[in-house]
Tab-separated table of C-alpha atoms in Angstrom:
chain	number	residue	atom	x	y	z
A	1	MET	CA	79.498	110.739	103.931
A	2	GLY	CA	78.140	107.823	106.105
A	3	VAL	CA	81.256	105.672	105.463
A	4	ILE	CA	83.478	108.590	106.136
A	5	PHE	CA	81.627	109.316	109.416
A	6	TRP	CA	81.930	105.558	110.354
A	7	LEU	CA	85.581	105.413	109.683
A	8	SER	CA	86.125	108.691	111.797
A	9	SER	CA	83.961	107.124	114.660
A	10	ARG	CA	86.653	104.390	115.151
A	11	THR	CA	89.102	104.839	117.824
A	12	ALA	CA	92.741	105.284	117.233
A	13	GLU	CA	93.325	101.655	118.186
A	14	GLN	CA	90.614	100.459	115.826
A	15	SER	CA	91.714	102.652	113.034
A	16	ALA	CA	95.321	101.291	113.341
A	17	GLU	CA	94.105	97.716	113.289
A	18	GLN	CA	92.196	98.440	110.150
A	19	SER	CA	95.141	99.639	108.259
A	20	THR	CA	97.573	96.964	109.478
A	21	GLY	CA	97.411	94.840	106.274
A	22	ILE	CA	98.148	97.745	103.827
A	23	LEU	CA	100.803	99.065	106.324
A	24	GLN	CA	102.398	95.586	106.591
A	25	TRP	CA	102.683	95.356	102.706
A	26	LEU	CA	104.332	98.800	102.662
A	27	ILE	CA	106.560	97.936	105.489
A	28	ASP	CA	107.733	94.941	103.568
A	29	ILE	CA	108.668	96.963	100.634
A	30	PHE	CA	109.888	100.227	102.154
A	31	GLY	CA	110.854	99.232	105.729
A	32	ASP	CA	109.197	100.159	109.086
A	33	ASN	CA	109.426	104.027	109.445
A	34	PHE	CA	107.326	107.091	109.992
A	35	LEU	CA	107.075	107.808	106.332
A	36	THR	CA	105.484	104.409	105.581
A	37	ASN	CA	102.810	104.940	108.401
A	38	PHE	CA	102.204	108.497	107.210
A	39	ILE	CA	101.652	107.470	103.542
A	40	VAL	CA	99.079	104.871	104.615
A	41	ARG	CA	97.056	107.067	106.912
A	42	LYS	CA	97.160	110.184	104.733
A	43	SER	CA	96.370	108.368	101.555
A	44	ALA	CA	93.155	107.197	103.140
A	45	HIS	CA	92.132	110.760	103.811
A	46	LEU	CA	92.993	111.801	100.204
A	47	LEU	CA	91.076	108.911	98.670
A	48	GLU	CA	88.000	109.125	100.848
A	49	PHE	CA	87.567	112.622	99.926
A	50	THR	CA	88.431	112.168	96.273
A	51	GLY	CA	85.583	109.719	96.049
A	52	LEU	CA	83.149	111.888	97.940
A	53	CYS	CA	83.770	114.859	95.755
A	54	VAL	CA	83.333	112.605	92.528
A	55	LEU	CA	79.878	111.748	94.087
A	56	PHE	CA	78.918	115.362	94.705
A	57	ASN	CA	80.082	116.088	91.109
A	58	LEU	CA	77.748	113.468	89.783
A	59	ALA	CA	74.870	114.594	92.119
A	60	LEU	CA	75.184	118.135	91.034
A	61	LEU	CA	75.316	117.181	87.510
A	62	GLN	CA	72.240	115.052	87.814
A	63	THR	CA	70.198	117.696	89.722
A	64	LYS	CA	71.457	120.916	88.217
A	65	LYS	CA	72.083	119.554	84.703
A	66	THR	CA	75.471	121.188	84.533
A	67	LYS	CA	79.022	120.644	85.889
A	68	MET	CA	79.743	122.275	89.109
A	69	PRO	CA	83.275	121.204	90.019
A	70	ILE	CA	84.142	124.214	92.302
A	71	LEU	CA	80.952	123.942	94.298
A	72	SER	CA	81.685	120.205	94.734
A	73	VAL	CA	85.117	121.011	96.015
A	74	VAL	CA	83.757	123.583	98.507
A	75	ILE	CA	81.008	121.223	99.656
A	76	THR	CA	83.581	118.491	100.121
A	77	SER	CA	86.057	120.677	101.999
A	78	LEU	CA	83.248	121.918	104.332
A	79	TYR	CA	82.472	118.300	105.106
A	80	ALA	CA	86.082	117.543	105.828
A	81	ILE	CA	86.006	120.301	108.402
A	82	THR	CA	82.987	118.735	110.284
A	83	ASP	CA	84.879	115.354	109.944
A	84	GLU	CA	87.988	116.809	111.692
A	85	VAL	CA	85.879	118.394	114.410
A	86	HIS	CA	83.836	115.021	114.861
A	87	GLN	CA	87.237	113.334	115.543
A	88	LEU	CA	87.692	115.526	118.631
A	89	PHE	CA	85.100	113.441	120.285
A	90	VAL	CA	86.673	110.006	119.481
A	91	ASP	CA	89.241	108.495	121.717
A	92	GLY	CA	92.767	108.829	120.457
A	93	ARG	CA	91.776	110.789	117.415
A	94	SER	CA	92.389	114.633	116.737
A	95	CYS	CA	91.313	117.526	114.783
A	96	GLU	CA	94.218	118.456	112.567
A	97	PHE	CA	94.510	121.228	109.961
A	98	ARG	CA	96.908	119.039	108.002
A	99	ASP	CA	94.284	116.485	107.556
A	100	TRP	CA	91.703	118.955	106.502
A	101	ALA	CA	94.286	120.156	103.874
A	102	ILE	CA	94.874	116.740	102.511
A	103	ASP	CA	91.124	116.189	102.464
A	104	SER	CA	90.670	119.313	100.377
A	105	CYS	CA	93.402	118.204	97.978
A	106	GLY	CA	91.547	114.979	97.574
A	107	ALA	CA	88.376	117.051	96.808
A	108	ILE	CA	90.304	118.914	94.089
A	109	LEU	CA	91.658	115.689	92.683
A	110	GLY	CA	88.138	114.350	92.692
A	111	SER	CA	86.750	117.260	90.587
A	112	ILE	CA	89.737	117.109	88.243
A	113	GLY	CA	89.115	113.407	87.762
A	114	PHE	CA	85.507	113.985	87.273
A	115	LEU	CA	86.091	116.517	84.582
A	116	VAL	CA	88.668	114.334	82.805
A	117	LEU	CA	86.277	111.288	82.790
A	118	PHE	CA	83.116	113.386	81.826
A	119	SER	CA	85.168	114.822	78.975
A	120	ILE	CA	86.311	111.405	77.766
A	121	ILE	CA	82.762	109.852	77.974
A	122	THR	CA	81.260	112.878	76.215
A	123	ARG	CA	83.729	112.386	73.409
A	124	LEU	CA	83.179	108.792	73.146
A	125	LEU	CA	79.389	109.110	72.993
A	126	SER	CA	79.453	111.877	70.329
A	127	ARG	CA	81.707	109.806	68.265
A	128	LYS	CA	79.363	106.767	68.416
A	129	LYS	CA	76.518	109.143	67.502
A	130	VAL	CA	78.386	110.375	64.389
A	131	LYS	CA	79.213	106.751	63.375
A	132	PHE	CA	75.564	105.743	63.908
A	133	VAL	CA	74.192	108.630	61.881
A	134	ASP	CA	76.690	107.863	59.081
A	135	SER	CA	75.780	104.229	58.967
A	136	GLU	CA	72.065	105.199	58.624
A	137	ASN	CA	72.702	107.511	55.644
A	138	ASN	CA	74.475	104.691	53.658
């Protein structure tokens, strides 16, 4: 949340400078157009909030001892609202419904990713236990 707050505290000019390297790479591939710039900026929103939601999922799993993916999405989405409001007070930035929607999609993606990884890790660990128990019996 601190990293997202810091990134949102950067002026529009500072934010543009920050994404220049990635943007230039995409421009070299796809050309200089609105879509290229849009993809870089909105991908950042999506990925920031995907990561935040994964962290909320892990924190809730650790504290509540159960998976709570929907609650993680709700908390992440609520934080996304505060992030958009925060940007109203930063030069050159704005509060946009579209950005909140992208952030919330990132949250959903984060919970889905968490559930998939949790399932894979659980299966791998249960297989190792079975193999370990079988080797002890022989």
